[in-house]
GROMACS .gro file of C-alpha atoms in nm:
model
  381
    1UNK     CA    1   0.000   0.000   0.000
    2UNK     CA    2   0.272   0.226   0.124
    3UNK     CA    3   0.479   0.130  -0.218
    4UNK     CA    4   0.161   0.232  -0.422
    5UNK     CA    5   0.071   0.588  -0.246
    6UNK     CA    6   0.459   0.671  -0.288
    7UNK     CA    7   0.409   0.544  -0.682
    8UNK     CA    8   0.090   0.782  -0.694
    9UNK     CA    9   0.275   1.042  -0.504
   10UNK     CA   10   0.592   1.033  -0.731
   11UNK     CA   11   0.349   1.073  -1.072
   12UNK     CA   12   0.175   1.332  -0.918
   13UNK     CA   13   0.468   1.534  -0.867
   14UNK     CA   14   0.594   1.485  -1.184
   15UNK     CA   15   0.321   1.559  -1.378
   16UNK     CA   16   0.312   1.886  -1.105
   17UNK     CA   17   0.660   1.995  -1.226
   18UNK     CA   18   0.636   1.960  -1.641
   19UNK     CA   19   0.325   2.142  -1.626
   20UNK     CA   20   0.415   2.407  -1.441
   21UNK     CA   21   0.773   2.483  -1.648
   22UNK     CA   22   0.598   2.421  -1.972
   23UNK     CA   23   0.359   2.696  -1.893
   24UNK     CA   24   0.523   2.906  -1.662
   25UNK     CA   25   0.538   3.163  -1.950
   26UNK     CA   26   0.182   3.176  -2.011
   27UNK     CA   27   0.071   3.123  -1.648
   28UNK     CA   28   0.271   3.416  -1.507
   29UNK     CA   29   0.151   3.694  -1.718
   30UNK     CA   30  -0.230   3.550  -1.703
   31UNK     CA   31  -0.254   3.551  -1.343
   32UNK     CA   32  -0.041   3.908  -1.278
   33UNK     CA   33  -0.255   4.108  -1.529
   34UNK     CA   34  -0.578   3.927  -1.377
   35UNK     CA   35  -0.407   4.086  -1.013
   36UNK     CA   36  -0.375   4.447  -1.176
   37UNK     CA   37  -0.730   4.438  -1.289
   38UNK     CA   38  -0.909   4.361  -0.940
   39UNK     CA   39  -0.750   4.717  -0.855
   40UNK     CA   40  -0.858   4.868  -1.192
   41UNK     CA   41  -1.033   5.155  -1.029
   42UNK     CA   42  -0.772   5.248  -0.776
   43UNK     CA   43  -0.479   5.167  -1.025
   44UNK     CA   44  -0.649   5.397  -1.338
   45UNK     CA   45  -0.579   5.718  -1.122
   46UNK     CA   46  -0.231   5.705  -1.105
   47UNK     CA   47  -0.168   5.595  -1.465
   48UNK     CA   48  -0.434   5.870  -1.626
   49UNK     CA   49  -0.404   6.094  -1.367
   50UNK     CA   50  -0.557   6.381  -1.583
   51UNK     CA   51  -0.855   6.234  -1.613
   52UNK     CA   52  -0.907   6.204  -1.238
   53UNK     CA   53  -0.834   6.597  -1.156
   54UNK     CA   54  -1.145   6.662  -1.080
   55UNK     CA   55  -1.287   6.978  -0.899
   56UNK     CA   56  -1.597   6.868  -0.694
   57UNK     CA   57  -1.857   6.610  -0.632
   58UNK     CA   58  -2.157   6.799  -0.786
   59UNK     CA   59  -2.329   6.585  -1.086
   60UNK     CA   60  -2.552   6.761  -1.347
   61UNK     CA   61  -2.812   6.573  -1.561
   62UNK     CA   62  -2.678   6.280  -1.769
   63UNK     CA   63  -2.829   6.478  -2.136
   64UNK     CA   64  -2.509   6.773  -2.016
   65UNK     CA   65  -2.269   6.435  -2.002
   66UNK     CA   66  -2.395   6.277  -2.289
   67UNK     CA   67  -2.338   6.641  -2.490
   68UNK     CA   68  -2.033   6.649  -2.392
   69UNK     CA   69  -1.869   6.347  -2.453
   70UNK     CA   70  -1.980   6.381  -2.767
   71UNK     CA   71  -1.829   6.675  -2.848
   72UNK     CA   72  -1.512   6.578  -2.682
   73UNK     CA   73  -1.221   6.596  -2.936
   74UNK     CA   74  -1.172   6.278  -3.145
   75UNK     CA   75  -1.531   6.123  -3.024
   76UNK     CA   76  -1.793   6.294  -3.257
   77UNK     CA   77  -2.075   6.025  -3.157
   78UNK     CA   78  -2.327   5.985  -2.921
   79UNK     CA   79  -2.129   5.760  -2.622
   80UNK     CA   80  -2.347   5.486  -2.542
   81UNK     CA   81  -2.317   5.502  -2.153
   82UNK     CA   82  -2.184   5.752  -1.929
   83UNK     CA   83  -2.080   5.633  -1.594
   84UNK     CA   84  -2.140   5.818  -1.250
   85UNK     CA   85  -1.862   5.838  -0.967
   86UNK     CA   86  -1.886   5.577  -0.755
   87UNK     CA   87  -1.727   5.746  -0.438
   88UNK     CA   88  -1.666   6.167  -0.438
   89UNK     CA   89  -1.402   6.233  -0.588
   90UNK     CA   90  -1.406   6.043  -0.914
   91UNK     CA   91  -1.509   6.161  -1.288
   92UNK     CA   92  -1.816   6.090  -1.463
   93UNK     CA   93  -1.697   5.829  -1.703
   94UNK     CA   94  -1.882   5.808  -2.088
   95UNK     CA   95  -1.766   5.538  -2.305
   96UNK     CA   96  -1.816   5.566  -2.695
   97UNK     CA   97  -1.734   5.351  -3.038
   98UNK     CA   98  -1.619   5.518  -3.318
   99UNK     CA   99  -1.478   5.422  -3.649
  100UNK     CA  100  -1.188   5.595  -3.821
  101UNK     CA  101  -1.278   5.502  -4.193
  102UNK     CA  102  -0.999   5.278  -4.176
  103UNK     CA  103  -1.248   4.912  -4.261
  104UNK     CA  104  -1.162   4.777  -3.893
  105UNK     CA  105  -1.393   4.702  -3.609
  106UNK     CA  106  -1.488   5.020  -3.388
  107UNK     CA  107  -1.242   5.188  -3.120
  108UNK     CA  108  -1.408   5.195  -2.777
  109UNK     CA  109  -1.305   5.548  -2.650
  110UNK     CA  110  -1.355   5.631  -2.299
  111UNK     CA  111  -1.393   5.983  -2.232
  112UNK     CA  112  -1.308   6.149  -1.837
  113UNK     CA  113  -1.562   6.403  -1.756
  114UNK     CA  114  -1.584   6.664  -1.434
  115UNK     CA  115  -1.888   6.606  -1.257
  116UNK     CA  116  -1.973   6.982  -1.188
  117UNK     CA  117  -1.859   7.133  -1.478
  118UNK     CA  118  -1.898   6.867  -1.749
  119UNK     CA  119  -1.578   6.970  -1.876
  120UNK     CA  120  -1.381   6.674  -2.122
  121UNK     CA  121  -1.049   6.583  -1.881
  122UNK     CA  122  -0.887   6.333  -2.061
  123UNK     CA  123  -0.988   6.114  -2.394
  124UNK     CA  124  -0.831   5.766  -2.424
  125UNK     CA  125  -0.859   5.487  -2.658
  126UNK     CA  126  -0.935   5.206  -2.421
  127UNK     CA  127  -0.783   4.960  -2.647
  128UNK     CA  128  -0.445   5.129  -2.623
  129UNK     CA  129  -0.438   5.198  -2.272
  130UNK     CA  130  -0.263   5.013  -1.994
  131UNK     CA  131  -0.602   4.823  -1.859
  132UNK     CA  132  -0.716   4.787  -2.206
  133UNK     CA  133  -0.388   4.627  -2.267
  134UNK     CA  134  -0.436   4.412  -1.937
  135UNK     CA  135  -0.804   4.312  -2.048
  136UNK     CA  136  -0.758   4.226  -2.401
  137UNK     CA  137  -0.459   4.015  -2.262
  138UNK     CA  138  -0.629   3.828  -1.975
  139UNK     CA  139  -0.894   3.743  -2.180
  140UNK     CA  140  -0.764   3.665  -2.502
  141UNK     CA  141  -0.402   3.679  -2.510
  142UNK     CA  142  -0.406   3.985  -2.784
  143UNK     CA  143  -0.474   3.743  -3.025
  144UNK     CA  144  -0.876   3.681  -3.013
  145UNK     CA  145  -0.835   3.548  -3.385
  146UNK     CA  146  -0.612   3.232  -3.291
  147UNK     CA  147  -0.845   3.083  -3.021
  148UNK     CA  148  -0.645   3.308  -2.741
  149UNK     CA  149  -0.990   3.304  -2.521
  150UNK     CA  150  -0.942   2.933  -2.522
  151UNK     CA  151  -0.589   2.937  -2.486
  152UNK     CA  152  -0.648   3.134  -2.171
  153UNK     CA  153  -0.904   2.922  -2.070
  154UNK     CA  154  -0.747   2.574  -2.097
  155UNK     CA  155  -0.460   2.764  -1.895
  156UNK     CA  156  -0.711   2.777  -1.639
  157UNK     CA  157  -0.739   2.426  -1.623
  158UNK     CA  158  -0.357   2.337  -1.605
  159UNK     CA  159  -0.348   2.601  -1.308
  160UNK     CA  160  -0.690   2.470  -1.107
  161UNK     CA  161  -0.480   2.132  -1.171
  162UNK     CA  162  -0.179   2.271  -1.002
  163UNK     CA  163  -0.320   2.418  -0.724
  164UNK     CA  164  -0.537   2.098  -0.623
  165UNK     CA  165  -0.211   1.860  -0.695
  166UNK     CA  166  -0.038   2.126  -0.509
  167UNK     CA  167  -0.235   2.039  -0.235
  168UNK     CA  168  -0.200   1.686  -0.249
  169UNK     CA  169   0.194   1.693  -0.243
  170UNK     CA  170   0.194   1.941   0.042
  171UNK     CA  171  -0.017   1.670   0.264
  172UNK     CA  172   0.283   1.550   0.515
  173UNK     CA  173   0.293   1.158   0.447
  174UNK     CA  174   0.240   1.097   0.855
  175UNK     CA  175  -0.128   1.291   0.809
  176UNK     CA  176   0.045   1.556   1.085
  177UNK     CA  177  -0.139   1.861   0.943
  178UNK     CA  178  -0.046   2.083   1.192
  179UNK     CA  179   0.300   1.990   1.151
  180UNK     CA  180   0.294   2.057   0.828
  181UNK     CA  181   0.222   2.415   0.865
  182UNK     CA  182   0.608   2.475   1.011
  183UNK     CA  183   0.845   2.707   0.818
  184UNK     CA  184   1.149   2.471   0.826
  185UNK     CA  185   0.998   2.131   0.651
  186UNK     CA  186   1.325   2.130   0.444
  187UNK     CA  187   1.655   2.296   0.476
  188UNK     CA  188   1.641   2.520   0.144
  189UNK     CA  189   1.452   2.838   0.197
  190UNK     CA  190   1.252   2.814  -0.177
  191UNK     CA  191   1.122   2.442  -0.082
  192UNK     CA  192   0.984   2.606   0.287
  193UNK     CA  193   0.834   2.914   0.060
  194UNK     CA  194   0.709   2.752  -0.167
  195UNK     CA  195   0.523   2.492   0.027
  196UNK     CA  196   0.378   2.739   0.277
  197UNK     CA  197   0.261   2.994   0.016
  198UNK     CA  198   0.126   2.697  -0.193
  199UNK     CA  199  -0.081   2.598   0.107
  200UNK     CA  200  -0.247   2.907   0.191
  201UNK     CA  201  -0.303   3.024  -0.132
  202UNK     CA  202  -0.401   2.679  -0.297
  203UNK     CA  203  -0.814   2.675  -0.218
  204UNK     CA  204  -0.857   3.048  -0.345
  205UNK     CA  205  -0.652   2.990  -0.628
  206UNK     CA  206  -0.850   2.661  -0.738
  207UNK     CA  207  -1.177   2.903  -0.690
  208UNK     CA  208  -1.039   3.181  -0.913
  209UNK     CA  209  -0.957   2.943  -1.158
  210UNK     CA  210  -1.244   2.705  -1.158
  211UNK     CA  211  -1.429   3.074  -1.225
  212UNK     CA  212  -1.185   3.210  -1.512
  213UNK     CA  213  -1.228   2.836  -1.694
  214UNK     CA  214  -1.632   2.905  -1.693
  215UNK     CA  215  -1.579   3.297  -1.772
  216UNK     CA  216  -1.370   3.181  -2.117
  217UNK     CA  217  -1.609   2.917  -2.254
  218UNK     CA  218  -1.914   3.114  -2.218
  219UNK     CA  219  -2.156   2.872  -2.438
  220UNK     CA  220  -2.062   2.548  -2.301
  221UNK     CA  221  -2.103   2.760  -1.948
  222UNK     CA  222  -2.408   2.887  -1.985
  223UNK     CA  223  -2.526   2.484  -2.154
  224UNK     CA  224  -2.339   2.352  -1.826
  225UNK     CA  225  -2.550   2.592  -1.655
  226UNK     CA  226  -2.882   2.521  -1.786
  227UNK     CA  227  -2.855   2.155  -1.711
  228UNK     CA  228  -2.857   2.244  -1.372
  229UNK     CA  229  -3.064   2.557  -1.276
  230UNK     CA  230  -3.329   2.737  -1.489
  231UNK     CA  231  -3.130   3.052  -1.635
  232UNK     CA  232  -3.305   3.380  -1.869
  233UNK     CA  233  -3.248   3.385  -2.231
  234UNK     CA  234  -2.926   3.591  -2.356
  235UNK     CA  235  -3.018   3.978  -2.396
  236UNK     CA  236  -2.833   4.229  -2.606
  237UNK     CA  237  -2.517   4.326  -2.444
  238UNK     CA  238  -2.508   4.745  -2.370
  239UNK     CA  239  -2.313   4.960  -2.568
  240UNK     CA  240  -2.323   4.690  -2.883
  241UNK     CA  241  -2.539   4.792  -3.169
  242UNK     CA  242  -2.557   5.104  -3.295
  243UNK     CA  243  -2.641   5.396  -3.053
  244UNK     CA  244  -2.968   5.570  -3.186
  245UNK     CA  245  -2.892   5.923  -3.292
  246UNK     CA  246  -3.223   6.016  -3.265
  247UNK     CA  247  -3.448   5.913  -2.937
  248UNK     CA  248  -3.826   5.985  -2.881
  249UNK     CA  249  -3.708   5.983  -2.505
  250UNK     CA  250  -3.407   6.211  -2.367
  251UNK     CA  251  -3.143   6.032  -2.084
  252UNK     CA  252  -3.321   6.305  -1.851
  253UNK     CA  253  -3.625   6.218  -1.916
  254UNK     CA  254  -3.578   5.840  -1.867
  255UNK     CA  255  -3.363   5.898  -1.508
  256UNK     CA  256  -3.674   6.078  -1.371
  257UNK     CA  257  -3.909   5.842  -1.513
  258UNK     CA  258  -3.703   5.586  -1.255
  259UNK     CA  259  -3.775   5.822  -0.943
  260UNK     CA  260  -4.153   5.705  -0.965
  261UNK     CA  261  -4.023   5.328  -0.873
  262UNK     CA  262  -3.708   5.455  -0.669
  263UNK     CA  263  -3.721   5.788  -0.522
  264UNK     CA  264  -3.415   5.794  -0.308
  265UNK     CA  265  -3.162   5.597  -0.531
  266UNK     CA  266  -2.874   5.762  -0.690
  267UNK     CA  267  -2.766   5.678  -1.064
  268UNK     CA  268  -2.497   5.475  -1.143
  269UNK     CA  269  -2.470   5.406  -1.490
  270UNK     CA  270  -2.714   5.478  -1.778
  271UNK     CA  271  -2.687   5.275  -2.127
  272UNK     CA  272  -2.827   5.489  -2.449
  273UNK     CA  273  -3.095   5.272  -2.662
  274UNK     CA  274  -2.909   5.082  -2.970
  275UNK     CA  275  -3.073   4.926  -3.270
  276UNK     CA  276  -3.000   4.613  -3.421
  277UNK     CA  277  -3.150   4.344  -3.236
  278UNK     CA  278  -3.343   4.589  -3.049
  279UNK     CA  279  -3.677   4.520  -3.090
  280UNK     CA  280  -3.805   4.806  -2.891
  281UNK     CA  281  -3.551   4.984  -2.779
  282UNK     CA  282  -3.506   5.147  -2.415
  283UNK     CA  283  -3.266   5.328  -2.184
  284UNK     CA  284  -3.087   5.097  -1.942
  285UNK     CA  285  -3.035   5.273  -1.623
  286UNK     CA  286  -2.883   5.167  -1.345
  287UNK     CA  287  -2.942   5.247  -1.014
  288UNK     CA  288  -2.759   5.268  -0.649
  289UNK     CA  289  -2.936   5.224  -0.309
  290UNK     CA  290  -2.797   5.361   0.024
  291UNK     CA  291  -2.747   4.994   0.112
  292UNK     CA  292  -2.543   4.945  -0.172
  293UNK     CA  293  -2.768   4.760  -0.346
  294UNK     CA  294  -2.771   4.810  -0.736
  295UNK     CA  295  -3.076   4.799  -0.913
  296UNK     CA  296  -3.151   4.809  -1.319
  297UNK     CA  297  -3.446   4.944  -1.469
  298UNK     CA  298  -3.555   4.963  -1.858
  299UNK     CA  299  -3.704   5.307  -1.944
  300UNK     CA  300  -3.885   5.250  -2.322
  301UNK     CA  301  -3.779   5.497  -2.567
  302UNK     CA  302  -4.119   5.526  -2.719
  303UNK     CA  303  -4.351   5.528  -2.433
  304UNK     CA  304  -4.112   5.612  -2.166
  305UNK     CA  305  -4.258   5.311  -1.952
  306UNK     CA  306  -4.071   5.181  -1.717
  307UNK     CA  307  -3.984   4.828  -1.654
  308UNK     CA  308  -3.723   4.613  -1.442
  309UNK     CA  309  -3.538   4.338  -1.576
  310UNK     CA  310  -3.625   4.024  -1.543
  311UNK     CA  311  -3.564   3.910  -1.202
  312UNK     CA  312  -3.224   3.633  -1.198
  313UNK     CA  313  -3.306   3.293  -1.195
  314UNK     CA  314  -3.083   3.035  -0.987
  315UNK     CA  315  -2.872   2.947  -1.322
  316UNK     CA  316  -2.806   3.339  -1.349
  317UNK     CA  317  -2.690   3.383  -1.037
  318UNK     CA  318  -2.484   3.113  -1.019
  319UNK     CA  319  -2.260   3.307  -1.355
  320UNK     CA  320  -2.347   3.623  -1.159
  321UNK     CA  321  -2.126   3.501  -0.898
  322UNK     CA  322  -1.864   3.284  -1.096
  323UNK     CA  323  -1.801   3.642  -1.280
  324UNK     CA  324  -1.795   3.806  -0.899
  325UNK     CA  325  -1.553   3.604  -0.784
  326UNK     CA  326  -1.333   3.643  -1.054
  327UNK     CA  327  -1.303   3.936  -1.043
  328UNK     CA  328  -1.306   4.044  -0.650
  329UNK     CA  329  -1.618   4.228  -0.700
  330UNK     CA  330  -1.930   4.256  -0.492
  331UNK     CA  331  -1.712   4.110  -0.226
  332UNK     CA  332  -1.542   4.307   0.050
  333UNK     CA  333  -1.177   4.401   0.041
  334UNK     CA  334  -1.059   4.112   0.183
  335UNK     CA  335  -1.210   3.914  -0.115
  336UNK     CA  336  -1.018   4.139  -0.367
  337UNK     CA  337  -0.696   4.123  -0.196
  338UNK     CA  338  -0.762   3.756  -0.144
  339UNK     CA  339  -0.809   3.736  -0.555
  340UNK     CA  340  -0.504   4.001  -0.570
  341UNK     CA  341  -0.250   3.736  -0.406
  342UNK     CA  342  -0.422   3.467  -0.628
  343UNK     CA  343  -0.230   3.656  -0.928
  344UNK     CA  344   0.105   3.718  -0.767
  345UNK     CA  345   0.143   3.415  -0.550
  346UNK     CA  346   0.145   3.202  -0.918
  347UNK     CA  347   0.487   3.377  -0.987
  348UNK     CA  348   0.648   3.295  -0.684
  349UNK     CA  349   0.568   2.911  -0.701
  350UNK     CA  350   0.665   2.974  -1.046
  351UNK     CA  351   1.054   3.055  -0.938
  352UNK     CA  352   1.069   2.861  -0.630
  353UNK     CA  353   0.931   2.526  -0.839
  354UNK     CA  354   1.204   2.607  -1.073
  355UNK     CA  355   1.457   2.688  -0.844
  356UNK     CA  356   1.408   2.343  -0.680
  357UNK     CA  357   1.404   2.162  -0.980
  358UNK     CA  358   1.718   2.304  -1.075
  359UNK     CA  359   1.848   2.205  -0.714
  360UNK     CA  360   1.712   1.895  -0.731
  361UNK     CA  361   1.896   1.823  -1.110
  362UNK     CA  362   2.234   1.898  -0.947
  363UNK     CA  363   2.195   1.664  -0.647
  364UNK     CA  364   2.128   1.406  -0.883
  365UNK     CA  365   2.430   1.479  -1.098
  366UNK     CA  366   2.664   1.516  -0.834
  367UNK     CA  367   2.528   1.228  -0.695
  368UNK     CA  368   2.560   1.004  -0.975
  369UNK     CA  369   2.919   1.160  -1.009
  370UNK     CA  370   3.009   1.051  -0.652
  371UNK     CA  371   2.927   0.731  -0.729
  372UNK     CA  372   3.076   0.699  -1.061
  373UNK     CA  373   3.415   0.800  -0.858
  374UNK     CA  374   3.392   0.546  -0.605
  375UNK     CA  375   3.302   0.330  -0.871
  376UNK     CA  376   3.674   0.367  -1.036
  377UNK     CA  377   3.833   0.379  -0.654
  378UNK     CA  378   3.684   0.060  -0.630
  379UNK     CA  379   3.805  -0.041  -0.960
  380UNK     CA  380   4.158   0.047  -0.909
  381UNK     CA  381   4.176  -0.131  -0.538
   0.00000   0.00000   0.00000
């Protein structure tokens, strides 16, 4: 029995190593850039700093945004959302896609706005900035044409395998758990890093992974997901579609036709009708209650009647909350720095595993040296 755990054990470990050196390259960058982006809103401030000098807290009606955003140099069409500060301090945020006559797909813009003046702070193609950089990356590797979502995605798998093997191999062999939580298991410093950090960050890192593998096969997800729970059909997503340049109702318009179902909430984010798919199309505005609860409600272009979205069935929450915990969001602090470490820890295994592989390959050489050279002292006796 003993001889076939230690078998088990030994395969395990191998199968550990290769598959962590063969994708160290891509696992690395994955899970760092996924780290960056839990602190998206904190990080953005310090890399587009102009579009964060703000000069009060004030908001005006979301038509004055929506004008001006427009307007903003380089834009020249109606944004399709326009985002409110979530805490003082921030910009009003409009987003916009525009096409340069060029024959390519459309450039999302985002455009920085000062809440009480409405005055354009900074313009910025999201594509070429540093999170669009990080998001097109995470998700597809920068090269959505060559299957990079799926590339990313079976990466997932190899790393929820590591971190669950990871666990196995850290299990002391005497069942001692406690034990097993000591700093000095081995002499070498990497081998006592590397097991302790793999430990704690092993569970959490098999969550954030099993999520990211469902995030980058969404139709085989959403299938998965249906088998199991009762989910709503697929809806257009906001902001694709064309924008309509012309509305029967104005964005101020459909805001206050929301105060009649929620007086005291405070808007968060409101989505301009598109056509398309649109059968009849409607303002999507989103909504912030003083318990932090976020509401959506559907204001009809035509009629200016006001709907909520359906409510989320046990299928949709369940992706609600595989996308949550992805990405550290609706979750505390503690979540997000949690999902934070989940991105850099992977880097330090990374180097440690290597670094003890490499240790390991010259104790076996010198070993097998050693014994070639009492081998010939033998010989010559």
């Amino acid at each position: 029995m003993a001889t076939t755990t230690g078998g088990m054990r030994k395969a395990f470990r191998t199968i550990h190593r290769w598959v962590a050196i063969a994708l160290f390259v891509l696992l690395v960058p994955i899970a760092v850039s996924g780290a960056l982006l839990v602190f998206q809103d904190e990080i953005d401030g310090l890399v587009h700093p102009a579009g964060y000098a703000v000069t009060g807290s004030a908001t005006l009606s979301p038509s004055t945004y929506f004008a001006s955003a427009a307007a903003a140099p380089g834009v020249g069409v109606p944004p399709f959302s326009i985002r409110y500060p979530e805490h003082p301090g921030g910009p009003v945020v409009a987003q916009a896609r525009v096409s340069f006559g060029d024959g390519g797909r459309p450039r999302l813009i985002t455009i920085y706005i000062d809440p009480p003046t409405a005055r354009v702070l900074d313009v910025v193609e999201f594509r070429g900035s540093f999170f669009g950089f990080l998001h097109f990356f995470h998700e597809n590797l920068l090269v959505p044409e060559y299957s990079g979502r799926a590339i990313v995605g079976w990466t997932g798998v190899a790393m929820l395998f590591l971190a669950l093997s990871g666990i196995y191999l850290w299990w002391p062999r005497n069942g001692a758990f406690i034990p097993g939580l000591r700093w000095r298991r081995a002499p070498a410093t990497t081998t006592n890093l590397h097991h302790l950090l793999g430990f704690w960050i092993s569970l959490p890192l098999a969550f954030v992974c099993l999520s990211g593998v469902y995030l980058a096969f969404p139709p085989q997800a959403r299938s998965l997901t249906a088998m199991m729970a009762p989910v709503n059909p697929p809806g257009l997503r906001p902001g694709f579609g064309p924008v309509l340049r012309q509305t029967a109702t104005t964005s101020d318009q459909a805001l206050e036709a929301t105060r009649g179902l929620e007086p005291s909430a405070r808007p968060r984010l409101i989505v301009a009708p598109t056509g398309g798919r649109d059968v009849a199309p409607a303002w999507r505005v989103h909504l912030g209650r003083e318990n932090g609860e976020l509401i959506t409600l559907l204001v009809s272009d035509r009629g200016g009647d006001v709907s909520r979205l359906p409510q989320p069935l046990a299928g949709d929450r369940l992706a609600q909350w595989m996308r949550w915990l992805h990405e550290g969001s609706h979750s505390g602090v503690l979540w997000r720095v949690i999902v934070l470490l989940t991105g850099i820890f992977p880097a330090v295994l990374g180097v440690t595993g290597i670094l003890m592989w490499l240790r390991e390959r010259r104790g076996r050489r010198r070993a097998a040296q050693r014994l070639e050279n009492s081998g010939g002292l033998q010989a010559a006796e």
